[in-house]
PDB file of N, CA and C in Angstrom:
ATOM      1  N   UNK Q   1       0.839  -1.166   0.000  1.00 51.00           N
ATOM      2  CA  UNK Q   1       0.000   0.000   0.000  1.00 51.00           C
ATOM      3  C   UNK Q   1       0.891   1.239   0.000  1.00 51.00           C
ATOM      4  N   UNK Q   2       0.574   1.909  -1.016  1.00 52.00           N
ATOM      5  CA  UNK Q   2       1.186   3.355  -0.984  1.00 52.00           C
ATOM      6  C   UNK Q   2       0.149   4.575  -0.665  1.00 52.00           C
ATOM      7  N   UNK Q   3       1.078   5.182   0.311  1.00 53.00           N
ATOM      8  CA  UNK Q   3       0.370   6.529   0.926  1.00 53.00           C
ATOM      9  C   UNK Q   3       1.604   7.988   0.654  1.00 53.00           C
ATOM     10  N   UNK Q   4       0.607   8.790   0.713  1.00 55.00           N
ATOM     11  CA  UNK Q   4       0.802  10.423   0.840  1.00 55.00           C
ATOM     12  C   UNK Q   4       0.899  11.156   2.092  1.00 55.00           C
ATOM     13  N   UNK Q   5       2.061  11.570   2.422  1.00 56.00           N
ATOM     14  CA  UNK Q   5       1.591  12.522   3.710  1.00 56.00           C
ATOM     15  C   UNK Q   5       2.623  13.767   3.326  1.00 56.00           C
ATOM     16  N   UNK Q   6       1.762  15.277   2.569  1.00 58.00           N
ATOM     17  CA  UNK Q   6       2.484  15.973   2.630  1.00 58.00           C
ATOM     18  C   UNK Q   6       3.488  15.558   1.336  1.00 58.00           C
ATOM     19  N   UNK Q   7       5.046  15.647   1.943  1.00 56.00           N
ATOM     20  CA  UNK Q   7       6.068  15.608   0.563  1.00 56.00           C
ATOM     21  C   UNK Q   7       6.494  14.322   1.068  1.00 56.00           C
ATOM     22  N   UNK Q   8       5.927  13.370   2.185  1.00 53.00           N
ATOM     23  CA  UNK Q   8       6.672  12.370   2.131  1.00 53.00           C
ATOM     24  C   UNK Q   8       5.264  11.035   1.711  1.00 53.00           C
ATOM     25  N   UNK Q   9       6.331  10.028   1.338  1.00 51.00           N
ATOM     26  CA  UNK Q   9       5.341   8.857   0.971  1.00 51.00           C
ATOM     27  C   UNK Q   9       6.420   7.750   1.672  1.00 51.00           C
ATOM     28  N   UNK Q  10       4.930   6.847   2.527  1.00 53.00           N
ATOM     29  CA  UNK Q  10       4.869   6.051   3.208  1.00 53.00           C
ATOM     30  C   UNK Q  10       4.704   4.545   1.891  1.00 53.00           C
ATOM     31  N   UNK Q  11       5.492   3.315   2.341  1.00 53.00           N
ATOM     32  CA  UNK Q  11       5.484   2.378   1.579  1.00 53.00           C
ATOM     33  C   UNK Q  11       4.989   1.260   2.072  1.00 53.00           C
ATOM     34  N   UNK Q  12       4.284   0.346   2.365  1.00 57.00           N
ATOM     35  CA  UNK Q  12       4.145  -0.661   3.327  1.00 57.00           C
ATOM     36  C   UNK Q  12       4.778  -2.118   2.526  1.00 57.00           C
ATOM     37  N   UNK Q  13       6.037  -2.056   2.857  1.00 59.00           N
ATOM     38  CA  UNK Q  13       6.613  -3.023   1.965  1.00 59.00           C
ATOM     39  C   UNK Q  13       6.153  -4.295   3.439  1.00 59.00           C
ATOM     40  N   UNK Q  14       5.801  -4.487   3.970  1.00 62.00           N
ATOM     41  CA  UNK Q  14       5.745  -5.649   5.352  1.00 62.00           C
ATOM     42  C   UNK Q  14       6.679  -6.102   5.941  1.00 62.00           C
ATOM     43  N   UNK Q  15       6.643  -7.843   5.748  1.00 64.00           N
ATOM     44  CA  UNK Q  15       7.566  -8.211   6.270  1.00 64.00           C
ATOM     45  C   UNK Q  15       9.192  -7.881   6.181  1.00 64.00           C
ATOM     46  N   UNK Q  16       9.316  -7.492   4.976  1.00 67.00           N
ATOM     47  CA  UNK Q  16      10.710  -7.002   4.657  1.00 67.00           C
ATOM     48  C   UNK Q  16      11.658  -6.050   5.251  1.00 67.00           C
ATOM     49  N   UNK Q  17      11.012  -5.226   5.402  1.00 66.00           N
ATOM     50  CA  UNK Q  17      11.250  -3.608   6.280  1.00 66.00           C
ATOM     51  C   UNK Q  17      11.927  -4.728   7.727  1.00 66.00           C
ATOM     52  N   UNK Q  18      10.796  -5.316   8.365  1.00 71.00           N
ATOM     53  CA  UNK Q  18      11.109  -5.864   9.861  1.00 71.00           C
ATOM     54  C   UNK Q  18      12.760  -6.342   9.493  1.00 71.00           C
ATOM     55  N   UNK Q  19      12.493  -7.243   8.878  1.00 77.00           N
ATOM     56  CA  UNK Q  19      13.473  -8.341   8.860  1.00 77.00           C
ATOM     57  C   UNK Q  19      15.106  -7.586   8.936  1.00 77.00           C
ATOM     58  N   UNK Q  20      14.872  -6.693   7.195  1.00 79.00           N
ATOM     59  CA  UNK Q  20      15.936  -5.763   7.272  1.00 79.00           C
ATOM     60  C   UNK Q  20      16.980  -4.908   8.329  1.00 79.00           C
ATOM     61  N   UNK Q  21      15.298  -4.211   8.693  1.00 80.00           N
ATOM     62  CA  UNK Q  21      15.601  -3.441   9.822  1.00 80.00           C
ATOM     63  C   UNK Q  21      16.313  -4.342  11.740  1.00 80.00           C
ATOM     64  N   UNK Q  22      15.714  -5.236  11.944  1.00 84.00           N
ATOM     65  CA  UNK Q  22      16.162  -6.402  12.705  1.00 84.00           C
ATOM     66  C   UNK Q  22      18.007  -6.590  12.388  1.00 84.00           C
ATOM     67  N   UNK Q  23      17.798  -6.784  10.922  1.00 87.00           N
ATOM     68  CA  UNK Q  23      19.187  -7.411  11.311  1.00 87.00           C
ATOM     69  C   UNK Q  23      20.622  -6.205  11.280  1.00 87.00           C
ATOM     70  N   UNK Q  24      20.145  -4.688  10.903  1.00 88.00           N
ATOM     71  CA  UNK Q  24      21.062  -3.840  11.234  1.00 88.00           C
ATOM     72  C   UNK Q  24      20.746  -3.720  12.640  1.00 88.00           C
ATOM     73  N   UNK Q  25      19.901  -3.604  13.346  1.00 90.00           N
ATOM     74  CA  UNK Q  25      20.115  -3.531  14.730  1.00 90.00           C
ATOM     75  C   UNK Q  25      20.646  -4.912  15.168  1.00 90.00           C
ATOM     76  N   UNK Q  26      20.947  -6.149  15.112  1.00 91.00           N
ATOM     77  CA  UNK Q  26      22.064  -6.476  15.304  1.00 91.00           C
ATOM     78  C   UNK Q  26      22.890  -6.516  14.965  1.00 91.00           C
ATOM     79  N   UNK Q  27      23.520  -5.970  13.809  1.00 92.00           N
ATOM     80  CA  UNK Q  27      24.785  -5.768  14.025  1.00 92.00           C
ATOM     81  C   UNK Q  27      25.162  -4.510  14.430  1.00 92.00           C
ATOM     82  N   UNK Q  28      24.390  -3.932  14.840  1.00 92.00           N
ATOM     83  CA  UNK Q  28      24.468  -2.285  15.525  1.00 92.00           C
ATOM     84  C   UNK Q  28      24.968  -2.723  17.341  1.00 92.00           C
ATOM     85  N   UNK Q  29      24.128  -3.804  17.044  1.00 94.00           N
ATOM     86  CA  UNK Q  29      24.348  -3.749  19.039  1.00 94.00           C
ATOM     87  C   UNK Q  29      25.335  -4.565  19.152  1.00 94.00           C
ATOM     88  N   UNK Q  30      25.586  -5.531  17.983  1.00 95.00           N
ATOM     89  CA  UNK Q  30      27.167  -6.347  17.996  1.00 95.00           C
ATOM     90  C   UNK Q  30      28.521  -5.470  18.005  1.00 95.00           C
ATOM     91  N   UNK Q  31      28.206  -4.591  17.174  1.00 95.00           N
ATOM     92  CA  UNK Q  31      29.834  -3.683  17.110  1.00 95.00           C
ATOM     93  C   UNK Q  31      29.371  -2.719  18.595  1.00 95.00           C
ATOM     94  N   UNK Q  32      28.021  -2.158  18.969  1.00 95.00           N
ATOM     95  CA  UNK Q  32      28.639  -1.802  20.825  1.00 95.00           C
ATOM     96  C   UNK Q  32      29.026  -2.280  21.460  1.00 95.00           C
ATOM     97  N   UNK Q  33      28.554  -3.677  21.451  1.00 96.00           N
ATOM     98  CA  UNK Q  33      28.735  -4.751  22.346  1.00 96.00           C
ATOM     99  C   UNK Q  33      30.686  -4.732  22.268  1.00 96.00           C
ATOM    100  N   UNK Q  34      31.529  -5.179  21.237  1.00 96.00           N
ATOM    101  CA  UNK Q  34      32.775  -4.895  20.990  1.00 96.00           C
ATOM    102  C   UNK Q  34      33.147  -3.364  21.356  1.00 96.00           C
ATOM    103  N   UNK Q  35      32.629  -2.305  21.221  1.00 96.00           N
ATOM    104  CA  UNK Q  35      33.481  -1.582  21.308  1.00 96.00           C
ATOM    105  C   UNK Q  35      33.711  -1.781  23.149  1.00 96.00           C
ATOM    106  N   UNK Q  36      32.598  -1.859  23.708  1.00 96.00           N
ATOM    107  CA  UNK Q  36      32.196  -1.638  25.240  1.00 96.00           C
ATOM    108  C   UNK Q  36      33.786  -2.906  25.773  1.00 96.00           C
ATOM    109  N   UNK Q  37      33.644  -3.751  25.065  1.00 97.00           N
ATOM    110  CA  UNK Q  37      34.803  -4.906  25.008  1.00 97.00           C
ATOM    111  C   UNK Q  37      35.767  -4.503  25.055  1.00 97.00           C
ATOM    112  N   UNK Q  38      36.413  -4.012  24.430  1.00 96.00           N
ATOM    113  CA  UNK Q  38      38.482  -3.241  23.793  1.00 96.00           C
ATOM    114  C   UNK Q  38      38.227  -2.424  24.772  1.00 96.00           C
ATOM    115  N   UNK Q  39      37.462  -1.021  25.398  1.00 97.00           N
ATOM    116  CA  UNK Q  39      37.622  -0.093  25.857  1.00 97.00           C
ATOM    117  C   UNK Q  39      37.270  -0.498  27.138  1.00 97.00           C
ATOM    118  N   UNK Q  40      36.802  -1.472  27.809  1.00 97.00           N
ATOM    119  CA  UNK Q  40      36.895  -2.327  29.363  1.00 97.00           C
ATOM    120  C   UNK Q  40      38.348  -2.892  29.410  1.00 97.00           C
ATOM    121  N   UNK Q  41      38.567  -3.624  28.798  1.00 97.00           N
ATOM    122  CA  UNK Q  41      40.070  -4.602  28.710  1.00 97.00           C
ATOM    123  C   UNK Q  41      41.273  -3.251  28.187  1.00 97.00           C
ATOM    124  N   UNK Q  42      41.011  -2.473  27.638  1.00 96.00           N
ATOM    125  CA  UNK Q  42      42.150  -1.480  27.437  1.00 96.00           C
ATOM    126  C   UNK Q  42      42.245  -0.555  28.793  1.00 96.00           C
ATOM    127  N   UNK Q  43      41.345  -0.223  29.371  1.00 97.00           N
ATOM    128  CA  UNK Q  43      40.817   0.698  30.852  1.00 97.00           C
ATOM    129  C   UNK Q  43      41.821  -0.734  31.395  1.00 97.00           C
ATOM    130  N   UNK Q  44      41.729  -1.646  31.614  1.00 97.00           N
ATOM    131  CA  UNK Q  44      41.966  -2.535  32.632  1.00 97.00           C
ATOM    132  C   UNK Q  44      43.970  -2.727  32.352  1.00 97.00           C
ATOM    133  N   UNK Q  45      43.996  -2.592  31.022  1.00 97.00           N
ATOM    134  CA  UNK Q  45      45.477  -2.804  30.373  1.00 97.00           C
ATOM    135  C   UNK Q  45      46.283  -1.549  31.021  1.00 97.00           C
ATOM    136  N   UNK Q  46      45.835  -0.269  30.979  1.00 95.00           N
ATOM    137  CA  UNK Q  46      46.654   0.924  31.814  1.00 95.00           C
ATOM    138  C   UNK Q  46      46.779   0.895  33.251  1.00 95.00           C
ATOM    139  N   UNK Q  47      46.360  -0.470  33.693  1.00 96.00           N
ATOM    140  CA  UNK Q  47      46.825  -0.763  35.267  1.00 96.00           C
ATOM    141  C   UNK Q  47      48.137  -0.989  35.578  1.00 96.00           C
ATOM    142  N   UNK Q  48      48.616  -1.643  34.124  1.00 96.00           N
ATOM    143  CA  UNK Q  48      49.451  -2.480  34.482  1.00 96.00           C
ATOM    144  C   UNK Q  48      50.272  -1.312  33.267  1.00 96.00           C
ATOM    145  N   UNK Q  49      51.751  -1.040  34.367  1.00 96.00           N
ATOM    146  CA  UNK Q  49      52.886  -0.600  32.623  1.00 96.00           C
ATOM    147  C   UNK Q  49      53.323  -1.353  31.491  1.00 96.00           C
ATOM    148  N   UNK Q  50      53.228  -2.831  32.067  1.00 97.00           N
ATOM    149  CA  UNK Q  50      53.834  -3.919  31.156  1.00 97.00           C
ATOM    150  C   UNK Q  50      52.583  -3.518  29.858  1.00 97.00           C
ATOM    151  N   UNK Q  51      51.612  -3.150  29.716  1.00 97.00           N
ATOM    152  CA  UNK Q  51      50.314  -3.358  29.068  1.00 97.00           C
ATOM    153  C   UNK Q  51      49.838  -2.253  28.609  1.00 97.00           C
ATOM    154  N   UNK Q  52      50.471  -1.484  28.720  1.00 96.00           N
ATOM    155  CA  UNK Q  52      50.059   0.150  28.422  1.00 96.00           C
ATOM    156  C   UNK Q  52      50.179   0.221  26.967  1.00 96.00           C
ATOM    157  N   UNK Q  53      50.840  -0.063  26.015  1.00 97.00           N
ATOM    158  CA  UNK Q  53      51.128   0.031  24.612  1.00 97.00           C
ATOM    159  C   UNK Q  53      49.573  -1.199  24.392  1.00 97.00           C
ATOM    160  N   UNK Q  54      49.500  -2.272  24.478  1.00 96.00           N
ATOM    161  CA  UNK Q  54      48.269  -3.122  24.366  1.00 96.00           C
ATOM    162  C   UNK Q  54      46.676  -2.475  24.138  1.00 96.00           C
ATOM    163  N   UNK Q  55      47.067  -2.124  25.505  1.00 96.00           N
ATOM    164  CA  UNK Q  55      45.698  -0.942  25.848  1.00 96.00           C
ATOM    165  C   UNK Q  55      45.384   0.135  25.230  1.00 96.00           C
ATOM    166  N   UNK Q  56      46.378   0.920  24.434  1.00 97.00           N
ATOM    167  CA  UNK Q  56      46.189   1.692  23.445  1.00 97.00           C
ATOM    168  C   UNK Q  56      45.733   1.388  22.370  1.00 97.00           C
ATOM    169  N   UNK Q  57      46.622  -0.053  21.926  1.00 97.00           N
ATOM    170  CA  UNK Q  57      45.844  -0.688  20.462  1.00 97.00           C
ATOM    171  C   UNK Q  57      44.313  -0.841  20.561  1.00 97.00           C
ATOM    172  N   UNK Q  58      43.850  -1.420  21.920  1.00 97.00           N
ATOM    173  CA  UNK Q  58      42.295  -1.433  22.277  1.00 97.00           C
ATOM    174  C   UNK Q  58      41.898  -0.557  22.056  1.00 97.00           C
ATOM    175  N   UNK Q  59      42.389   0.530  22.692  1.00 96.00           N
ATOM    176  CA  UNK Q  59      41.436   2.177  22.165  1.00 96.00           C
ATOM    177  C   UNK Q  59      41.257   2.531  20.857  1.00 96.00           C
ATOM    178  N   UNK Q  60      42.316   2.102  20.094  1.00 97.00           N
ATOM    179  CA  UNK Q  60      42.677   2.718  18.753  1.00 97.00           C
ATOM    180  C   UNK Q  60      41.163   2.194  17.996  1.00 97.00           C
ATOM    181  N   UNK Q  61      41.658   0.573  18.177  1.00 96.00           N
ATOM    182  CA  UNK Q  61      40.303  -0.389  18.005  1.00 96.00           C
ATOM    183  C   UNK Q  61      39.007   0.006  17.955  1.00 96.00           C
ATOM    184  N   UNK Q  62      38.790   0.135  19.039  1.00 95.00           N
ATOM    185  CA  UNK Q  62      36.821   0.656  19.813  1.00 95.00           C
ATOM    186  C   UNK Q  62      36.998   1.802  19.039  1.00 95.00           C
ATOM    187  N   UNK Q  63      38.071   3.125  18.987  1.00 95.00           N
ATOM    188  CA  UNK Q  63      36.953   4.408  18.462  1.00 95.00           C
ATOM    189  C   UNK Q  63      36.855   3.601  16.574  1.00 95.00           C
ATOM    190  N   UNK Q  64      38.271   2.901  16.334  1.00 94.00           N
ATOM    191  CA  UNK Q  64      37.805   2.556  14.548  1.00 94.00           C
ATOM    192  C   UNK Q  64      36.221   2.451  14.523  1.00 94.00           C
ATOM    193  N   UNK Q  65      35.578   1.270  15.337  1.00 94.00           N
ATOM    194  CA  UNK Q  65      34.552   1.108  15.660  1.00 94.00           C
ATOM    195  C   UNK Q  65      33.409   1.693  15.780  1.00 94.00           C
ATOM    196  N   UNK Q  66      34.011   3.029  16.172  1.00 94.00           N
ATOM    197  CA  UNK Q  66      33.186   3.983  16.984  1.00 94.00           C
ATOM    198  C   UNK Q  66      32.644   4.620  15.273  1.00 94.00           C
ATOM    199  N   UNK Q  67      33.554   4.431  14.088  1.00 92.00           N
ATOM    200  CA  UNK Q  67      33.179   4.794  12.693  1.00 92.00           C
ATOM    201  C   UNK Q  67      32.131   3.542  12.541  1.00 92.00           C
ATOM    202  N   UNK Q  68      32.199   2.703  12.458  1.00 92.00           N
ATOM    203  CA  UNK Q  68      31.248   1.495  12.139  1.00 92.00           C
ATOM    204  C   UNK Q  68      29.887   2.257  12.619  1.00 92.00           C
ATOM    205  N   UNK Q  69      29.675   2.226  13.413  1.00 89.00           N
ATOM    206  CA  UNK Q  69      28.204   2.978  13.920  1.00 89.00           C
ATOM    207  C   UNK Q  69      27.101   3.666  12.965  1.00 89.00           C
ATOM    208  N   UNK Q  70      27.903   5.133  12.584  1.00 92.00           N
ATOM    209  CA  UNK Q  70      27.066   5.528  11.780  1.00 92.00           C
ATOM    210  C   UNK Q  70      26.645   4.712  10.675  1.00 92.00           C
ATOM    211  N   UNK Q  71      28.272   4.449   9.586  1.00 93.00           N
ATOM    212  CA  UNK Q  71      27.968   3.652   8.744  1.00 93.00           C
ATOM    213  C   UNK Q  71      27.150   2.457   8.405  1.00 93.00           C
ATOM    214  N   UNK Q  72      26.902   1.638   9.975  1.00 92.00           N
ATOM    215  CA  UNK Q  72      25.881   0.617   9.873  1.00 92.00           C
ATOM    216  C   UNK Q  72      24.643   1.210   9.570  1.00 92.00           C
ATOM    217  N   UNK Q  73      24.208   2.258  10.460  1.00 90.00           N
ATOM    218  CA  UNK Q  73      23.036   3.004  10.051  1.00 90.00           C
ATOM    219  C   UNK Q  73      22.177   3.256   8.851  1.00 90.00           C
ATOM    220  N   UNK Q  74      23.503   4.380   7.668  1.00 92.00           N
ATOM    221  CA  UNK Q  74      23.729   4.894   6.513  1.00 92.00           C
ATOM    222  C   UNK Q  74      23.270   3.467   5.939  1.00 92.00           C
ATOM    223  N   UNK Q  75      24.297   2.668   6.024  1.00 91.00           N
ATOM    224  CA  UNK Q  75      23.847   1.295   4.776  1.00 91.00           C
ATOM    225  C   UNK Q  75      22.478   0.525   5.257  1.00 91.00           C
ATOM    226  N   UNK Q  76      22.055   0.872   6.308  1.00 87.00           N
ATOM    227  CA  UNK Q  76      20.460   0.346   6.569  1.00 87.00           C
ATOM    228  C   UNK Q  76      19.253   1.185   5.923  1.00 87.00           C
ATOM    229  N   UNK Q  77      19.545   2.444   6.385  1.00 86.00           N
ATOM    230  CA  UNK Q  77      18.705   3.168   5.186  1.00 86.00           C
ATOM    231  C   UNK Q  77      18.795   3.387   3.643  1.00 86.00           C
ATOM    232  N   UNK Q  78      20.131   2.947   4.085  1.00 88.00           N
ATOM    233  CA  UNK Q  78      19.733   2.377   1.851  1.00 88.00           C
ATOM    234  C   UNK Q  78      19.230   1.527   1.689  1.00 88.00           C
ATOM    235  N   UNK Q  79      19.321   0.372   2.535  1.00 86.00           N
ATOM    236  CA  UNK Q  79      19.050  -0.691   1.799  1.00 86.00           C
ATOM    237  C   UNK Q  79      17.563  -0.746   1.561  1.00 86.00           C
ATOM    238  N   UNK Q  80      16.953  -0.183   2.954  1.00 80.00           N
ATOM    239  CA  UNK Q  80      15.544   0.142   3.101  1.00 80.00           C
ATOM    240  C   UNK Q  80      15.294   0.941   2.068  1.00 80.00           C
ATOM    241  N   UNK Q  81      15.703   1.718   1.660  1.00 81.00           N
ATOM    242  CA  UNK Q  81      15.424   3.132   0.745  1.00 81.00           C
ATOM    243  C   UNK Q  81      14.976   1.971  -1.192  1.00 81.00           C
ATOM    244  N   UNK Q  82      16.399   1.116  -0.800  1.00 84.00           N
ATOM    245  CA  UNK Q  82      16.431   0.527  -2.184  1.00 84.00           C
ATOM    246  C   UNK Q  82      15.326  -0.386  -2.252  1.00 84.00           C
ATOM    247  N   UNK Q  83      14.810  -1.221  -1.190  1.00 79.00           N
ATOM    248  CA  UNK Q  83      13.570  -2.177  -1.388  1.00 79.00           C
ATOM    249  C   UNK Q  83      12.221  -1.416  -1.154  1.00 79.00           C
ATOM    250  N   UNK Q  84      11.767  -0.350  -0.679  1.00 75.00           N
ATOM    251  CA  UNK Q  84      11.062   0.212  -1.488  1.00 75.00           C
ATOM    252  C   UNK Q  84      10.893   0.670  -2.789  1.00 75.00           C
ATOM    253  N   UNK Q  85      12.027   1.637  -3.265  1.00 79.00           N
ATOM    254  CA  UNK Q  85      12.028   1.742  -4.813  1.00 79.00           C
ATOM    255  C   UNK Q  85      11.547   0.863  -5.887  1.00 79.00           C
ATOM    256  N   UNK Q  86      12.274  -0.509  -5.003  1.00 78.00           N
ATOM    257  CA  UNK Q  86      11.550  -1.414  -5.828  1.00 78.00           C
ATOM    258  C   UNK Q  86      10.414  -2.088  -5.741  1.00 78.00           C
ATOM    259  N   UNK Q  87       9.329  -1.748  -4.778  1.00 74.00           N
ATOM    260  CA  UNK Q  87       8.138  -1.862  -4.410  1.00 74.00           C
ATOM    261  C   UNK Q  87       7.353  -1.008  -5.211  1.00 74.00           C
ATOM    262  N   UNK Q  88       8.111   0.097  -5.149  1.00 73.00           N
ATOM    263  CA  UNK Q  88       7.399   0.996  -6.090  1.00 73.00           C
ATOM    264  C   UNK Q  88       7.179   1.152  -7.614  1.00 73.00           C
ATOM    265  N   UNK Q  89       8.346   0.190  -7.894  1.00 77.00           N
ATOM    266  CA  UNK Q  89       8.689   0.209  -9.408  1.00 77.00           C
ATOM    267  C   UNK Q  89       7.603  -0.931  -9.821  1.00 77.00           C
ATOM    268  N   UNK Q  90       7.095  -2.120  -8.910  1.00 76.00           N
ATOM    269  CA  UNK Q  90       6.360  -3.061  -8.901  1.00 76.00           C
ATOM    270  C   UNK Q  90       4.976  -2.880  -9.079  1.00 76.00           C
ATOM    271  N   UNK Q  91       4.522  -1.749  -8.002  1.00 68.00           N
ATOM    272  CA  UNK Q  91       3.039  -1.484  -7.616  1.00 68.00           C
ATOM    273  C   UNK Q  91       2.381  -0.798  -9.121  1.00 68.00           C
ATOM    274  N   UNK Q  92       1.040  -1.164  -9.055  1.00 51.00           N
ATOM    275  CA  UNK Q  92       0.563  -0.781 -10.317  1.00 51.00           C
ATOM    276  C   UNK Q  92      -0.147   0.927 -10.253  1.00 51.00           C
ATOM    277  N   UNK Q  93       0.466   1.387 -11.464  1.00 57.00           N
ATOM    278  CA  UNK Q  93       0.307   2.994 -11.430  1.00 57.00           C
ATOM    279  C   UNK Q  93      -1.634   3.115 -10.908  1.00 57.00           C
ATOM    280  N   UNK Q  94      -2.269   1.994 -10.729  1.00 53.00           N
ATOM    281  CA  UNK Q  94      -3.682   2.833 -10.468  1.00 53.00           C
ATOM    282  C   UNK Q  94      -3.793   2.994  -8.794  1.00 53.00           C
ATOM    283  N   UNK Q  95      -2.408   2.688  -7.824  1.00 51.00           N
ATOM    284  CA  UNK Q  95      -2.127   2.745  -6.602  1.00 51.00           C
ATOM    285  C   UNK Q  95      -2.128   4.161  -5.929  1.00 51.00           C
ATOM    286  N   UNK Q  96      -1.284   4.643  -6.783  1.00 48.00           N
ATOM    287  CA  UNK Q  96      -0.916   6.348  -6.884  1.00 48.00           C
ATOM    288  C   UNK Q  96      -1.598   7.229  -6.513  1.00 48.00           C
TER     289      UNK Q  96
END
């Protein structure tokens, strides 16, 4: 079902959207889950001097990570963006 609201249009692609959307939020909460990881064990590595160079690589790690974030986002709303388009390219013009 296609709808109008204003300048935006609503798509009801169904099950797809869920599924999609589901599996960037896990891997959204997988790369926190890691960063929360390197930056506990690197906090824990500056206890020790032997470990201080270690513990940095951890940090370096988690913020790389800390880029993953948005980008997981960005490529979820495309992908969403792209399986509508093609919902739309599908639906028959007397929908409109």
């Amino acid at each position: 079902m296609i709808e109008r609201h204003g300048r935006e249009l609503d798509i009801d692609i169904g099950n797809k959207h869920l599924v999609i959307q589901r599996r960037y939020e896990a891997c959204g909460a997988f790369n926190d889950l890691l960063i929360a990881i390197w930056f506990l064990i690197g906090s824990f590595f500056f206890l020790n001097d032997a470990l201080i160079e270690s513990g940095t690589w951890l940090f370096i790690v988690g913020s790389a990570q800390l880029l993953l974030k948005p980008s997981i986002k960005l490529m979820s709303l495309v992908h969403v963006s792209r399986v509508q388009n093609r919902a739309l390219r599908t639906s028959s013009p007397d929908q409109e």
